[in-house]
Short mmCIF file of C-alpha atoms in Angstrom, two decimals:
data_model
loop_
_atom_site.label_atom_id
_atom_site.label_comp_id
_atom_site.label_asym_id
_atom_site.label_seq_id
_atom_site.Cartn_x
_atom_site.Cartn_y
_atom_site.Cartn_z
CA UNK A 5 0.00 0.00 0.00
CA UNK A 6 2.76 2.38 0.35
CA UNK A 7 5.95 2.74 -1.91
CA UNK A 8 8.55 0.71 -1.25
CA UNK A 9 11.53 0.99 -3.27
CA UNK A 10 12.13 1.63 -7.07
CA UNK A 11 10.68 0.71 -9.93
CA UNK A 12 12.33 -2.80 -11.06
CA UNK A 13 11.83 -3.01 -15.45
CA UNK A 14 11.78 -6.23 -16.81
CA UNK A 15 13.98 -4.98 -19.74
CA UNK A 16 16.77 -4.63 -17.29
CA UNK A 17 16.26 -8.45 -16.17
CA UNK A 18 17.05 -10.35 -19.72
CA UNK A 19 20.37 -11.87 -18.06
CA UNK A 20 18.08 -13.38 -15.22
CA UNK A 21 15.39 -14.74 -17.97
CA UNK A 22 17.94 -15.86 -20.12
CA UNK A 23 19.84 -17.93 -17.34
CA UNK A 24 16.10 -19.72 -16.52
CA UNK A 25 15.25 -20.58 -20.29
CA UNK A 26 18.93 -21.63 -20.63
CA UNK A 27 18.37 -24.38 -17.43
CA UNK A 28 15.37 -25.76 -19.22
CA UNK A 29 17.11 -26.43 -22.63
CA UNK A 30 19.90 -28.00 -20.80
CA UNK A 31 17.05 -30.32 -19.36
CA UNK A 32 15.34 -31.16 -23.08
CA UNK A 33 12.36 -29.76 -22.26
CA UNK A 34 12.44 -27.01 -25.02
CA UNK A 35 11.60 -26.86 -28.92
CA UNK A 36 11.44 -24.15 -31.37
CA UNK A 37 8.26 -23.23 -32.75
CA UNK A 38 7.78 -21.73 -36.39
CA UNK A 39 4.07 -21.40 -36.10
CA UNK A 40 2.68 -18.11 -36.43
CA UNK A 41 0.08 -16.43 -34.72
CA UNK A 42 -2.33 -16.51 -37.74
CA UNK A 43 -1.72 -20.09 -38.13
CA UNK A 44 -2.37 -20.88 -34.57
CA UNK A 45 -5.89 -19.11 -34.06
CA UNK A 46 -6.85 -20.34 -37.53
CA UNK A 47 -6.32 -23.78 -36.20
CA UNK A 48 -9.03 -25.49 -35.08
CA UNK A 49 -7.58 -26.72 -31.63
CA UNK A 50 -9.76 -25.56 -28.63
CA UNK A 51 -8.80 -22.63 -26.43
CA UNK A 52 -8.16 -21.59 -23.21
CA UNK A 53 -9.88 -19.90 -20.79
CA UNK A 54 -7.77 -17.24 -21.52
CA UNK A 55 -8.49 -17.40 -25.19
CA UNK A 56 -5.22 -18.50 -26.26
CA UNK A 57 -5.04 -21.42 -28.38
CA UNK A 58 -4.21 -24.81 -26.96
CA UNK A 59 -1.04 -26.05 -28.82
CA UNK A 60 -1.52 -28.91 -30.61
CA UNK A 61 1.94 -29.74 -30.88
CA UNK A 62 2.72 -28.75 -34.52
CA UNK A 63 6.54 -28.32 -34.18
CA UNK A 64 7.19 -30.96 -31.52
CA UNK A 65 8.38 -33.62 -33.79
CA UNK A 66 10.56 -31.41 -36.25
CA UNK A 67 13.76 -32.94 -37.42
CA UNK A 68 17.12 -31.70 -36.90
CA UNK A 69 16.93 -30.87 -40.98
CA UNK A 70 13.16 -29.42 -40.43
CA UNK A 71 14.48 -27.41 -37.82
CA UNK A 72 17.34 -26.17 -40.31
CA UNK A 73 15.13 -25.38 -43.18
CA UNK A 74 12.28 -23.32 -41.13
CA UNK A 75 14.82 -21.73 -39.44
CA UNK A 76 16.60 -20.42 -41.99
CA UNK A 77 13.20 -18.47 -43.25
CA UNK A 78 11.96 -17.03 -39.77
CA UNK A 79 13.19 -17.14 -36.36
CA UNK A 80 11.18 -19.42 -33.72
CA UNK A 81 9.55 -19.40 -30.91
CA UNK A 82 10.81 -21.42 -28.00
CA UNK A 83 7.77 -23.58 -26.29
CA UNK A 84 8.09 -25.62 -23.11
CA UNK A 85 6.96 -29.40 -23.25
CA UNK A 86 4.26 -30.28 -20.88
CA UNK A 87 4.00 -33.69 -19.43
CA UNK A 88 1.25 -36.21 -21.53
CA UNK A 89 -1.94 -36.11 -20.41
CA UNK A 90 -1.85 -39.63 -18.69
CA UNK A 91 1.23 -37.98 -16.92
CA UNK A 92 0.81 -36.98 -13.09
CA UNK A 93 3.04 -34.53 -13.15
CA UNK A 94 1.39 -32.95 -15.97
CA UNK A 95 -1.82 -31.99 -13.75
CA UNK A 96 -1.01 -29.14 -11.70
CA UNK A 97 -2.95 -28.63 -8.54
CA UNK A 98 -3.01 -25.62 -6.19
CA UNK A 99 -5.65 -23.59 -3.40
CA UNK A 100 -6.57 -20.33 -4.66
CA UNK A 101 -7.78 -18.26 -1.42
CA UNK A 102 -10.58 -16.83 -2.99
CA UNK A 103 -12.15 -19.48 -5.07
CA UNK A 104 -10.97 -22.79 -3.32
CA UNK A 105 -9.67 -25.87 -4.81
CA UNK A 106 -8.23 -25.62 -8.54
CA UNK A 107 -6.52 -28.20 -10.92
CA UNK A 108 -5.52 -28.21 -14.41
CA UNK A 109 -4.18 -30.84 -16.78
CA UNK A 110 -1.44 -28.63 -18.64
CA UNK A 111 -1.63 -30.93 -21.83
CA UNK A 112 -5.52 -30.59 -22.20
CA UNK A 113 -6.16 -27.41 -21.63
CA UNK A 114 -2.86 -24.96 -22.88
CA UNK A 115 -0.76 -27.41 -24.20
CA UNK A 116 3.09 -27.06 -24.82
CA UNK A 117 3.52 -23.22 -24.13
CA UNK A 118 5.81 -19.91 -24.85
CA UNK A 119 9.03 -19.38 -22.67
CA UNK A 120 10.34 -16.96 -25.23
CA UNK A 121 8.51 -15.39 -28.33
CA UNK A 122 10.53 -15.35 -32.02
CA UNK A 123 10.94 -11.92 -31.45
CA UNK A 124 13.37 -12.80 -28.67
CA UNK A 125 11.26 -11.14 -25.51
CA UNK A 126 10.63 -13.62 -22.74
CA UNK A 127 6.99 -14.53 -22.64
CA UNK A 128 5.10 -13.87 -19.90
CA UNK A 129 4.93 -16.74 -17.58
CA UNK A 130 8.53 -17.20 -17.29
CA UNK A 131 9.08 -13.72 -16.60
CA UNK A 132 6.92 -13.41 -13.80
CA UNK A 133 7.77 -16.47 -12.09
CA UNK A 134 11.46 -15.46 -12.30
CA UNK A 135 10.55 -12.09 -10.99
CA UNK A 136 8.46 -13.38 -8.10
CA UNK A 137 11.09 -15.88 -6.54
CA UNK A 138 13.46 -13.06 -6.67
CA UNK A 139 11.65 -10.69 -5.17
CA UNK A 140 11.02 -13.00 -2.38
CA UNK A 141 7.03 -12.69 -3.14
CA UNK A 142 4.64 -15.13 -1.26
CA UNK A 143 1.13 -14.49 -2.00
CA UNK A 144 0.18 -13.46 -5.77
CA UNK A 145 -2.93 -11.31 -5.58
CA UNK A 146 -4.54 -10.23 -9.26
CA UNK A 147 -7.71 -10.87 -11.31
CA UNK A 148 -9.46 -14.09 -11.86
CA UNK A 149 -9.32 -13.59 -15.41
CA UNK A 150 -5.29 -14.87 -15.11
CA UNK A 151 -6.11 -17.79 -12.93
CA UNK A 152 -5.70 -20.01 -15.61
CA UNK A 153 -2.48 -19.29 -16.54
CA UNK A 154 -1.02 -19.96 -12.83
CA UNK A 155 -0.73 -24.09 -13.19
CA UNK A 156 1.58 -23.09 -16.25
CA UNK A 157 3.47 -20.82 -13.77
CA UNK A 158 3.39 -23.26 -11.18
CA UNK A 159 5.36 -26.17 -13.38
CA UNK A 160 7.99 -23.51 -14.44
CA UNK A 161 8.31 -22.95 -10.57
CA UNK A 162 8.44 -26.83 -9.71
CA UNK A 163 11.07 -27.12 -13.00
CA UNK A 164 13.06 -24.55 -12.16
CA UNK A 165 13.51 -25.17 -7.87
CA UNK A 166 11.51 -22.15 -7.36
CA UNK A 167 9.14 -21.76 -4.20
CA UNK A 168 5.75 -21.74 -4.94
CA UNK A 169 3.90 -18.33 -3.39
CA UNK A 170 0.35 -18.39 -2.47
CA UNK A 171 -2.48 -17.55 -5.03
CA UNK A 172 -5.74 -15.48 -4.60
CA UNK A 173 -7.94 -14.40 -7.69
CA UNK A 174 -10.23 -11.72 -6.93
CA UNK A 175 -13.52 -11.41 -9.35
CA UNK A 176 -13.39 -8.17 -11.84
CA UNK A 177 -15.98 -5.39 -11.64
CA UNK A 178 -17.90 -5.96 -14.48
CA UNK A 179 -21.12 -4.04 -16.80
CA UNK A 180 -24.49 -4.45 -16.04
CA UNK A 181 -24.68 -7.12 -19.26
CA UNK A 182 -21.75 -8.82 -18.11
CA UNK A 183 -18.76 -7.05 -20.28
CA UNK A 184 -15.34 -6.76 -18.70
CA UNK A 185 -14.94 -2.91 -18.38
CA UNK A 186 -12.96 -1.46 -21.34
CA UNK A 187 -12.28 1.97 -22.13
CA UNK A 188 -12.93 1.18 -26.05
CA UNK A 189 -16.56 0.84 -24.48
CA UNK A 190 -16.64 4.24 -22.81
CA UNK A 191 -16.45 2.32 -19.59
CA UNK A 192 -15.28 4.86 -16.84
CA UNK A 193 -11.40 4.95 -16.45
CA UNK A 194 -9.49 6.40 -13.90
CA UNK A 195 -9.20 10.15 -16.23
CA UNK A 196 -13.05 10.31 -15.62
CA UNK A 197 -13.20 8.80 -12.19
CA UNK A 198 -10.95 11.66 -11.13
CA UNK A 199 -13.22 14.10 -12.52
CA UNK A 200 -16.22 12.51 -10.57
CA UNK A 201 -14.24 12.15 -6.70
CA UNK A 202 -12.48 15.11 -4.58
CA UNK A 203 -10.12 12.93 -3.05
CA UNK A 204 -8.16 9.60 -3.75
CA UNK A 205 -9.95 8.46 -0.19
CA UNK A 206 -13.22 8.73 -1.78
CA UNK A 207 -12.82 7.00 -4.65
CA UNK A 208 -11.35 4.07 -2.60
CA UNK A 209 -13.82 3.97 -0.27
CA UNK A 210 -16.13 4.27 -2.95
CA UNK A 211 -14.82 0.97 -4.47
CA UNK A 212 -14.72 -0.67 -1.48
CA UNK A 213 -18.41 -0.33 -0.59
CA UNK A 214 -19.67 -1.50 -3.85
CA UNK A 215 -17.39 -4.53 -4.15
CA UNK A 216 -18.78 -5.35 -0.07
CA UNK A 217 -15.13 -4.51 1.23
CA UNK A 218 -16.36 -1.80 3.11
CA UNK A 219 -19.94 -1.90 5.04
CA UNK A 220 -20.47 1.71 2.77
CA UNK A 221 -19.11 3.77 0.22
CA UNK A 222 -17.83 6.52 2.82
CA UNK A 223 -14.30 7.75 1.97
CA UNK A 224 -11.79 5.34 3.22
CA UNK A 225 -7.46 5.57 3.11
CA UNK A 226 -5.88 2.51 1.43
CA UNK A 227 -4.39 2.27 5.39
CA UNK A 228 -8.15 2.04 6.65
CA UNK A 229 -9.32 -0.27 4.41
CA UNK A 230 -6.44 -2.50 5.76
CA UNK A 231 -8.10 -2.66 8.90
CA UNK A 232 -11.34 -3.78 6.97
CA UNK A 233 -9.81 -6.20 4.98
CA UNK A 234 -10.91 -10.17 5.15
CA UNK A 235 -10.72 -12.84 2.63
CA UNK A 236 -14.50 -13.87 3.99
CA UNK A 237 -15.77 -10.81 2.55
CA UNK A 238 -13.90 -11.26 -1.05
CA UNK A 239 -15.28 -14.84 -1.16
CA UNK A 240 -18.67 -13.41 -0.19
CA UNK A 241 -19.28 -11.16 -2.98
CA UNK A 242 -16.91 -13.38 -6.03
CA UNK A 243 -20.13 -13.44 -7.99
CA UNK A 244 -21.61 -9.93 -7.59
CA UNK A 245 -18.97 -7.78 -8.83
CA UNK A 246 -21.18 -5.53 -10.92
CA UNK A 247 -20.77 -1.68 -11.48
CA UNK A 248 -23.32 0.16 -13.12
CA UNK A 249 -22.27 2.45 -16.23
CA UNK A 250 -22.76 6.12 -15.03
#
């Protein structure tokens, strides 16, 4: 809640990415990928919750000489391999603190997935599972819509000797009809929201009232909030997190 230090850019922490994606090479567990992002939402695979494409395994099998060939038209991709299906360690299990019990069986549902994009910038999940361990972070708080990418975070953890930090997903305000909020929609953002409270306290308190942190919307300090602040009450309201467009 208060500032803590300075800002840490990712762009400054390619020798730390680099080391991780170099330990799972060494391991086999990497490929190249030469698919393309056209060719992999034309496919016809399923998708995640997420909405990215589960990999169907296109490159997996590529030759040495395959490799060679493809390779000298465009640069790849780098995917991890996930365990088979029928695999146990491919079915990665873990408490969320919000919304209970959670399990995920990597191959089904995201299939082999991005360390490191053919643009050479480290994909997401590795990135922030890299960052977390060394930033000593134990609990990761953030919005239920990236729950299911954590079991793919969690194997890079359990690959790479990392400790595993608690996880809580927390519902997202949403539109009367159900839309995730979105500026493209006129949605309010925080430019308007300023225009519409005095003081940062009300807006918080504000928020906290309508998504049943707070028992009203009277201005409220992030500090006093703290003192209001229960995981019952989160749980309570995980399916009535609806703002009305104003």
């Amino acid at each position: 809640l208060e500032w803590d230090g300075d800002p840490v850019y990712q762009h400054e922490r390619v020798d730390l990415y680099r080391a991780a994606v170099e330990r799972l090479e060494a391991a086999g567990l990497t490929y190249p990928c030469f698919c393309t992002r056209a060719e992999l939402h034309a496919a016809s695979a399923p998708h995640a919750t997420d909405g990215t494409p589960v990999y169907a395994g296109t490159c997996r099998g590529l030759t040495p000489e395959e490799i060679a060939e493809r390779r000298a038209t465009r640069p790849p991709a780098l995917r991890l391999r996930v365990p088979d299906s029928d695999d146990p360690r491919g079915t990665i299990a873990f408490e969320d603190r919000v919304y209970g019990p959670q399990h995920q069986v990597l191959a089904q549902e995201c299939g082999d997935f991005l360390v490191r994009r053919s643009d050479g910038v480290f994909a997401y999940q590795l990135a922030v599972v890299v960052d977390d361990a060394a930033m000593g972070v134990t609990e990761v708080v953030r919005g239920c819509d990236l729950m299911s990418s954590t079991p793919r975070q969690i194997y890079l953890e359990q690959l790479l000797g990392l400790p595993e930090p608690a996880y809580a997903h927390i519902p997202l305000l949403l539109a009367p009809d159900g839309r995730r909020l979105a500026k493209r929609d006129r949605d309010l953002d925080m430019g308007e929201l300023r225009t519409r409270f005095s003081t940062p306290a009300a807006l918080l308190g504000w928020l906290a009232g309508i998504a049943g942190l707070a028992p009203d919307t009277a201005p409220r300090t992030a500090e006093q909030l703290a003192d209001l602040f229960s995981w019952n009450a989160v749980r309570a309201h995980r399916e009535n997190m609806v703002i009305a467009r104003t």
